[in-house]
Short mmCIF file of C-alpha atoms in Angstrom, two decimals:
data_model
loop_
_atom_site.label_atom_id
_atom_site.label_comp_id
_atom_site.label_asym_id
_atom_site.label_seq_id
_atom_site.Cartn_x
_atom_site.Cartn_y
_atom_site.Cartn_z
CA MET A 166 -42.10 153.53 76.44
CA GLU A 167 -43.77 156.93 74.60
CA SER A 168 -45.25 154.90 72.44
CA ILE A 169 -46.35 152.09 74.03
CA ASP A 170 -48.33 154.94 76.42
CA ALA A 171 -49.44 156.60 73.19
CA MET A 172 -51.20 153.19 72.13
CA ASN A 173 -52.77 152.38 75.38
CA PHE A 174 -54.30 156.14 75.82
CA GLY A 175 -55.77 155.70 71.97
CA ASP A 176 -57.20 152.24 72.94
CA ILE A 177 -58.91 153.83 75.85
CA VAL A 178 -60.33 156.89 73.72
CA ARG A 179 -61.52 154.38 71.31
CA LYS A 180 -63.42 152.17 73.86
CA LYS A 181 -64.97 155.12 75.56
CA LEU A 182 -66.19 156.84 71.98
CA SER A 183 -67.19 153.11 71.11
CA LEU A 184 -69.45 152.84 74.24
CA LEU A 185 -70.66 156.34 74.09
CA ALA A 186 -71.54 155.66 70.73
CA MET A 187 -73.85 152.42 71.80
CA LEU A 188 -75.62 154.09 74.50
CA LEU A 189 -76.57 156.98 72.30
CA ALA A 190 -78.15 154.51 69.38
CA ALA A 191 -79.84 152.13 72.09
CA PHE A 192 -81.37 155.88 73.28
CA ALA A 193 -82.34 156.34 70.04
CA PHE A 194 -83.85 152.78 69.44
CA THR A 195 -85.94 153.12 72.27
CA ALA A 196 -86.98 156.67 71.62
CA MET A 197 -88.21 155.58 68.14
CA PRO A 198 -92.36 155.69 67.94
CA GLN A 199 -93.83 152.43 67.91
CA GLY A 200 -95.07 153.79 64.45
CA ALA A 201 -91.91 154.17 62.82
CA MET A 202 -90.84 150.91 63.54
CA ALA A 203 -93.95 150.02 62.26
CA GLN A 204 -93.27 151.19 58.78
CA ILE A 205 -89.95 149.88 58.70
CA ASP A 206 -90.82 146.63 59.14
CA GLU A 207 -93.88 146.94 56.70
CA ASN A 208 -91.45 148.22 53.85
CA LEU A 209 -88.60 145.44 54.31
CA SER A 210 -88.48 143.47 50.95
CA PRO A 211 -89.15 139.80 51.03
CA VAL A 212 -85.52 139.48 50.40
CA GLU A 213 -84.78 141.52 53.34
CA THR A 214 -86.57 139.08 55.74
CA ASN A 215 -85.27 136.07 53.96
CA GLU A 216 -81.91 134.59 55.69
CA ALA A 217 -81.40 132.36 52.85
CA ALA A 218 -81.86 134.95 49.98
CA GLN A 219 -79.96 137.21 52.19
CA ASP A 220 -76.66 134.52 51.84
CA ALA A 221 -77.22 133.94 47.91
CA GLN A 222 -76.89 137.61 47.66
CA ALA A 223 -74.86 138.88 49.77
CA ALA A 224 -72.36 136.30 48.10
CA THR A 225 -72.62 137.72 44.71
CA GLY A 226 -72.40 141.27 46.07
CA GLN A 227 -75.74 141.89 45.32
CA ASP A 228 -78.12 144.14 46.96
CA PHE A 229 -80.61 142.97 49.78
CA SER A 230 -83.53 145.04 48.40
CA ALA A 231 -85.46 143.44 45.82
CA VAL A 232 -87.44 147.40 45.38
CA ASP A 233 -86.32 150.62 44.54
CA ALA A 234 -89.60 152.15 43.73
CA PRO A 235 -91.56 153.85 46.35
CA VAL A 236 -94.07 152.16 48.44
CA VAL A 237 -97.66 152.23 47.41
CA THR A 238 -99.95 154.48 49.88
CA ASP A 239 -103.28 153.82 47.69
CA THR A 240 -105.91 152.38 49.71
CA ALA A 241 -106.69 148.64 49.05
CA ALA A 242 -109.10 145.53 50.42
CA PRO A 243 -106.99 143.62 52.87
CA PHE A 244 -105.57 140.36 51.48
CA GLU A 245 -106.26 137.37 53.34
CA PRO A 246 -104.71 134.26 51.48
CA PHE A 247 -106.75 130.98 50.77
CA GLY A 248 -106.70 127.95 53.14
CA PRO A 249 -106.12 124.85 52.47
CA ASP A 250 -109.63 123.67 51.13
CA MET A 251 -108.50 125.84 48.05
CA ILE A 252 -106.20 122.93 47.37
CA LYS A 253 -106.78 122.27 43.54
CA GLY A 254 -104.82 119.24 40.91
CA GLN A 255 -104.01 117.12 43.33
CA PRO A 256 -103.32 113.64 42.03
CA THR A 257 -105.78 110.90 43.71
CA ALA A 258 -105.06 108.52 45.36
CA PHE A 259 -105.62 104.53 44.61
CA GLU A 260 -107.98 104.28 47.56
CA ASP A 261 -110.36 107.01 46.62
CA ASP A 262 -110.38 106.22 42.93
CA ALA A 263 -108.44 103.37 41.29
CA ILE A 264 -109.11 104.49 37.89
CA GLN A 265 -108.51 107.83 38.54
CA SER A 266 -105.33 107.29 40.10
CA MET A 267 -104.11 105.91 37.04
CA THR A 268 -104.20 108.86 34.70
CA PHE A 269 -103.13 112.43 34.90
CA GLN A 270 -104.54 114.64 37.42
CA PRO A 271 -107.52 117.50 36.73
CA GLN A 272 -106.43 120.51 34.86
CA TYR A 273 -107.67 124.12 35.25
CA THR A 274 -106.12 125.59 31.75
CA GLU A 275 -107.32 125.66 28.07
CA ASN A 276 -103.86 123.75 26.94
CA GLY A 277 -104.49 120.90 30.51
CA ASP A 278 -107.93 120.15 28.84
CA TYR A 279 -107.10 119.66 25.46
CA ALA A 280 -104.07 117.89 26.26
CA LEU A 281 -106.05 115.47 28.48
CA TRP A 282 -109.08 115.12 25.72
CA MET A 283 -106.09 114.08 23.53
CA HIS A 284 -104.71 111.64 26.20
CA ASP A 285 -107.78 110.10 26.55
CA TYR A 286 -109.87 110.13 23.85
CA VAL A 287 -107.25 109.56 21.29
CA LEU A 288 -103.81 108.32 22.47
CA ILE A 289 -105.78 105.61 24.89
CA PRO A 290 -107.73 104.41 21.69
CA VAL A 291 -104.84 104.00 19.23
CA ILE A 292 -102.43 102.41 21.96
CA THR A 293 -105.06 100.20 23.31
CA GLY A 294 -106.49 99.15 19.61
CA ILE A 295 -102.85 98.47 18.18
CA SER A 296 -102.13 96.62 21.30
CA LEU A 297 -104.99 94.01 21.40
CA ILE A 298 -104.41 93.78 17.28
CA VAL A 299 -100.78 92.47 17.68
CA LEU A 300 -101.69 90.41 20.53
CA PHE A 301 -104.62 88.94 18.59
CA LEU A 302 -102.06 88.35 15.33
CA LEU A 303 -99.72 87.00 17.89
CA LEU A 304 -101.68 84.26 19.10
CA TRP A 305 -103.06 83.65 15.44
CA VAL A 306 -99.69 82.70 14.54
CA ILE A 307 -99.01 80.85 17.76
CA ALA A 308 -102.40 78.47 16.96
CA LYS A 309 -102.54 78.37 13.24
CA TYR A 310 -98.32 77.52 12.11
CA ARG A 311 -97.59 75.78 15.45
CA ARG A 312 -94.85 72.54 14.14
CA ARG A 313 -97.96 70.28 14.70
CA ALA A 314 -100.50 72.04 12.87
CA ASN A 315 -97.93 72.45 9.56
CA PRO A 316 -94.81 69.82 9.21
CA VAL A 317 -94.28 71.29 6.34
CA PRO A 318 -92.98 74.69 6.05
CA SER A 319 -94.77 77.36 4.21
CA LYS A 320 -92.32 78.53 1.47
CA THR A 321 -94.42 82.07 0.84
CA SER A 322 -92.22 85.35 1.13
CA HIS A 323 -94.08 87.95 -0.04
CA ASN A 324 -97.77 89.16 0.08
CA THR A 325 -98.29 92.39 -1.97
CA LEU A 326 -101.56 92.59 0.03
CA ILE A 327 -100.33 92.83 3.44
CA GLU A 328 -97.20 94.62 2.58
CA VAL A 329 -99.47 97.46 1.40
CA LEU A 330 -101.29 97.32 4.69
CA TRP A 331 -98.83 97.22 6.67
CA THR A 332 -97.46 100.59 5.31
CA VAL A 333 -100.39 102.40 4.90
CA VAL A 334 -102.05 102.01 8.20
CA PRO A 335 -99.11 103.10 10.17
CA VAL A 336 -99.24 106.24 8.16
CA ILE A 337 -102.86 106.99 8.79
CA ILE A 338 -102.74 106.22 12.64
CA LEU A 339 -99.54 108.49 12.53
CA VAL A 340 -101.66 111.28 10.94
CA VAL A 341 -103.91 111.23 13.12
CA ILE A 342 -102.31 111.59 16.11
CA ALA A 343 -100.09 114.14 14.12
CA VAL A 344 -102.88 116.11 13.81
CA PRO A 345 -104.19 117.30 17.59
CA SER A 346 -100.02 116.80 18.53
CA ILE A 347 -99.37 119.47 16.38
CA THR A 348 -102.37 121.72 17.44
CA LEU A 349 -101.24 121.24 21.42
CA LEU A 350 -98.11 122.44 20.51
CA ALA A 351 -98.98 125.19 18.71
CA ARG A 352 -101.35 126.38 21.34
CA GLN A 353 -98.92 125.89 23.97
CA TYR A 354 -96.44 128.14 22.31
CA GLU A 355 -99.06 130.53 21.17
CA THR A 356 -97.51 134.51 21.79
CA PRO A 357 -98.96 136.26 24.52
CA PRO A 358 -101.33 139.22 23.84
CA ALA A 359 -99.78 142.32 24.83
CA ASP A 360 -101.88 143.12 27.34
CA ALA A 361 -100.85 140.10 29.09
CA ILE A 362 -99.26 140.36 32.60
CA THR A 363 -95.73 139.60 32.62
CA ILE A 364 -94.07 137.93 35.59
CA LYS A 365 -90.60 136.63 35.93
CA ALA A 366 -89.78 133.39 37.59
CA ASN A 367 -86.24 133.16 39.01
CA GLY A 368 -84.74 130.28 39.78
CA TYR A 369 -82.27 130.50 42.62
CA GLN A 370 -80.16 127.04 44.18
CA TRP A 371 -82.56 126.37 46.04
CA TYR A 372 -85.89 128.49 46.26
CA TRP A 373 -87.75 130.43 43.72
CA GLY A 374 -88.01 134.22 43.37
CA TYR A 375 -91.32 135.65 41.69
CA GLU A 376 -90.36 139.24 39.96
CA TYR A 377 -93.73 141.09 38.76
CA VAL A 378 -92.25 143.08 35.87
CA ASP A 379 -95.55 144.94 35.45
CA ASN A 380 -96.38 145.72 38.90
CA GLY A 381 -93.25 148.15 39.91
CA GLY A 382 -90.82 144.73 39.48
CA PHE A 383 -90.67 143.65 43.04
CA GLU A 384 -89.30 139.90 43.82
CA VAL A 385 -90.89 137.69 46.17
CA ILE A 386 -89.16 135.32 47.61
CA SER A 387 -90.18 131.26 48.29
CA ASN A 388 -89.20 129.10 50.15
CA MET A 389 -90.07 125.54 51.15
CA LEU A 390 -91.98 124.99 55.17
CA ASP A 391 -90.63 122.27 57.21
CA GLU A 392 -92.98 119.72 57.98
CA ALA A 393 -94.38 120.83 61.09
CA GLU A 394 -95.17 124.26 59.82
CA ALA A 395 -96.42 122.88 56.98
CA LEU A 396 -98.49 120.26 58.85
CA ASP A 397 -99.85 123.37 60.61
CA ALA A 398 -101.28 125.06 58.05
CA GLY A 399 -102.91 121.93 56.69
CA GLU A 400 -101.10 122.13 54.02
CA PRO A 401 -98.73 119.15 52.25
CA HIS A 402 -95.16 118.59 53.06
CA GLN A 403 -92.55 119.21 50.64
CA LEU A 404 -94.76 121.94 48.68
CA ALA A 405 -95.86 124.30 50.65
CA VAL A 406 -94.16 127.12 50.63
CA ASP A 407 -93.93 130.46 53.13
CA ASN A 408 -94.88 133.00 50.32
CA ARG A 409 -97.18 131.53 47.01
CA MET A 410 -96.89 133.27 43.62
CA VAL A 411 -100.11 135.49 43.63
CA VAL A 412 -101.59 135.49 40.16
CA PRO A 413 -104.93 136.53 38.88
CA VAL A 414 -107.57 134.32 37.40
CA GLY A 415 -108.84 134.14 33.69
CA VAL A 416 -106.45 136.73 32.70
CA PRO A 417 -103.57 135.77 30.20
CA ILE A 418 -100.19 135.82 31.57
CA ARG A 419 -97.01 136.42 30.11
CA LEU A 420 -94.55 133.79 32.25
CA GLN A 421 -91.08 133.89 32.04
CA THR A 422 -88.44 131.95 33.75
CA TYR A 423 -84.14 132.51 33.87
CA GLY A 424 -81.74 130.31 36.28
CA ALA A 425 -80.18 132.26 38.38
CA ASP A 426 -77.12 129.91 38.92
CA VAL A 427 -77.80 126.38 36.85
CA ILE A 428 -80.84 124.97 35.01
CA HIS A 429 -84.23 124.58 36.83
CA SER A 430 -87.47 123.92 35.48
CA PHE A 431 -90.62 125.73 36.37
CA GLY A 432 -93.56 122.85 36.23
CA ILE A 433 -96.95 122.84 37.37
CA PRO A 434 -98.21 119.11 36.37
CA SER A 435 -102.48 120.47 37.14
CA LEU A 436 -101.67 123.65 34.70
CA TRP A 437 -99.78 121.44 31.96
CA PHE A 438 -96.86 123.96 32.19
CA LYS A 439 -93.11 123.14 32.36
CA LEU A 440 -90.23 125.57 31.51
CA ASP A 441 -86.89 125.38 31.95
CA ALA A 442 -85.09 128.09 33.44
CA VAL A 443 -81.41 128.84 32.03
CA PRO A 444 -78.92 131.09 33.15
CA GLY A 445 -78.19 133.58 30.65
CA ARG A 446 -81.38 133.24 28.74
CA ILE A 447 -85.41 134.06 29.05
CA ASN A 448 -87.53 131.91 27.79
CA GLU A 449 -91.87 131.91 28.33
CA LYS A 450 -94.92 131.23 27.57
CA MET A 451 -98.47 132.39 28.03
CA ILE A 452 -100.69 131.03 31.08
CA THR A 453 -104.03 131.32 31.49
CA ILE A 454 -105.67 129.61 34.82
CA LYS A 455 -109.46 128.91 34.93
CA GLU A 456 -110.26 128.90 38.07
CA GLU A 457 -109.35 130.65 41.76
CA GLY A 458 -107.15 127.93 43.88
CA ILE A 459 -103.70 126.80 45.09
CA TYR A 460 -101.78 125.10 42.82
CA TYR A 461 -98.61 122.86 43.36
CA GLY A 462 -95.55 122.16 41.52
CA GLN A 463 -91.66 121.86 41.95
CA CYS A 464 -88.66 121.81 39.88
CA MET A 465 -88.57 119.15 37.14
CA GLU A 466 -84.77 119.74 36.35
CA LEU A 467 -82.07 118.49 38.56
CA CYS A 468 -80.08 121.40 39.67
CA GLY A 469 -78.00 120.05 42.85
CA ALA A 470 -78.48 118.44 46.25
CA ARG A 471 -81.80 120.39 47.24
CA HIS A 472 -83.45 119.66 43.96
CA GLY A 473 -86.16 118.26 45.81
CA TYR A 474 -86.74 120.69 48.26
CA MET A 475 -87.68 123.89 45.60
CA PRO A 476 -91.58 123.34 45.44
CA ILE A 477 -93.86 125.72 43.40
CA ALA A 478 -97.07 127.28 44.97
CA ILE A 479 -99.28 129.38 42.71
CA GLU A 480 -102.36 131.12 43.93
CA ALA A 481 -104.62 132.25 41.45
CA ARG A 482 -107.09 134.89 42.83
CA SER A 483 -109.58 137.11 41.16
CA LEU A 484 -107.96 140.57 39.37
CA GLU A 485 -109.64 142.63 42.47
CA ASP A 486 -108.10 140.41 45.21
CA TYR A 487 -104.75 140.36 42.80
CA ASN A 488 -104.56 143.94 42.78
CA ALA A 489 -105.20 143.92 46.75
CA TRP A 490 -102.03 141.70 46.89
CA VAL A 491 -99.80 143.78 44.60
CA GLN A 492 -100.44 147.14 46.42
CA ALA A 493 -99.46 145.95 49.51
CA GLN A 494 -96.34 144.90 48.41
CA PRO A 495 -93.16 146.74 48.80
CA GLY A 496 -93.01 148.87 45.53
CA GLY A 497 -96.12 147.28 44.21
CA GLN A 498 -98.48 149.16 41.87
CA THR A 499 -101.15 148.23 39.81
CA ARG A 500 -101.43 148.60 35.78
CA ALA A 501 -103.78 151.57 35.62
CA GLN A 502 -102.02 153.45 38.47
CA ILE A 503 -98.78 152.88 36.35
CA GLN A 504 -100.61 153.74 33.29
CA ALA A 505 -102.14 156.98 35.70
CA ALA A 506 -98.51 158.10 36.01
CA ALA A 507 -97.05 157.56 32.98
CA ALA A 508 -100.06 160.16 31.43
CA ALA A 509 -99.14 162.48 34.02
CA GLU A 510 -95.94 162.76 33.50
CA ALA A 511 -96.51 163.08 29.72
CA ALA A 512 -99.27 165.62 30.09
CA GLN A 513 -96.76 167.90 32.56
CA ALA A 514 -93.50 167.24 29.38
CA ASP A 515 -96.33 168.59 27.42
CA ALA A 516 -97.42 171.54 29.40
CA ALA A 517 -92.90 172.33 29.81
CA ALA A 518 -92.92 172.11 25.92
CA GLU A 519 -95.85 174.79 25.36
CA ASP A 520 -94.29 176.82 28.16
CA ALA A 521 -90.89 177.13 26.44
CA GLU A 522 -92.71 177.14 22.56
CA SER A 523 -94.46 180.43 24.59
CA ALA A 524 -91.44 181.83 25.65
CA GLU A 525 -89.40 181.64 22.63
CA ASP A 526 -92.90 183.58 20.88
CA ALA A 527 -92.56 185.93 23.62
CA ALA A 528 -88.46 186.63 23.30
CA GLU A 529 -88.91 187.02 19.16
CA ALA A 530 -92.03 189.39 19.96
CA GLY A 531 -89.98 191.48 22.66
CA ASP A 532 -92.49 190.72 25.25
CA THR A 533 -90.14 190.92 28.18
CA THR A 534 -93.50 190.62 30.67
CA GLY A 535 -94.60 187.68 28.97
CA GLU A 536 -91.51 185.78 28.87
CA ALA A 537 -90.76 185.84 32.60
CA GLU A 538 -93.95 184.48 33.00
CA ALA A 539 -93.40 181.71 30.35
CA ASP A 540 -90.39 180.72 31.90
CA ALA A 541 -91.79 180.65 35.49
CA ALA A 542 -94.68 178.45 34.72
CA GLU A 543 -91.82 176.45 32.65
CA ALA A 544 -89.77 175.75 35.99
CA GLU A 545 -92.49 175.29 37.95
CA ALA A 546 -93.63 172.49 35.70
CA THR A 547 -90.37 170.95 35.66
CA THR A 548 -90.00 171.12 38.92
#
């Protein structure tokens, strides 16, 4: 009985303490200034406000916060996302233009322009010419060597001229195709310059995360909008997303891909870009977008049940708009800010080294006052 009474007493005490703690928490929550609440909301990372990302990362034991860097406090012009009037590179409907609907969609990169030129002015003429020649030869053989016209079959087995022609002509055709083809391959895998902006596209099941390596390391989680939200925004269903991948226009981008779970593929047809995202390996290619706008793509590698529901939306902006957007992200910093911080840190380290050297010189000279001043200056520089 005594043990039972003790257990009941303990339960009562715990319930009372829990109730008291809840009341104190509610009082603190209501007493918190509205400005502090707004600051908390602004500092939440995209992963912290994304339930799908939270569930995926909780399953792997990862922290919900994608950024450990401090929030940038520099003032910048407000960033306004593009509306549907800036959508570019979409396929053409047959009703609008029957000819255009049968070819590739418009291209907005230099490689895309070159590839489209190769398709329209090299491959299509060669394919058309070969098809017409083969059709002509087939009809000519049918008409000239039919049974009625040749009751006695020819016994000719070799023709040197024809054998030379059907060997040399295909070689010439392959060489003609190979020159622009190899050029296009080399251009697509050109090494990015040292000042290229590095952005890492992480493929998850089933959404994309865009990690801005050169701008503070923050990550933006991008999920597909449902049909009602996409239509309200005036964007195409199954292509519109809640958070687009914002990039600067006219600037070389070192786009890296990584598969967090299975193989994905990052593909944007109107930018002539496709690169697999493989677990355990980082792939990279350079891309430079020529015009501002919104460009859509999709995962192009069968990656699971919701493979068809992880679209890609890229918003290309001017460098000024891009920097404004970066500074609006938790932990986002422009490259100029990062370089300035590194320069200040290096100058501080140089000053500390000079003070340490002065302290050593003063100690060797027996100047206790100078040594104390140098030590104080070094301590101030390192704090």
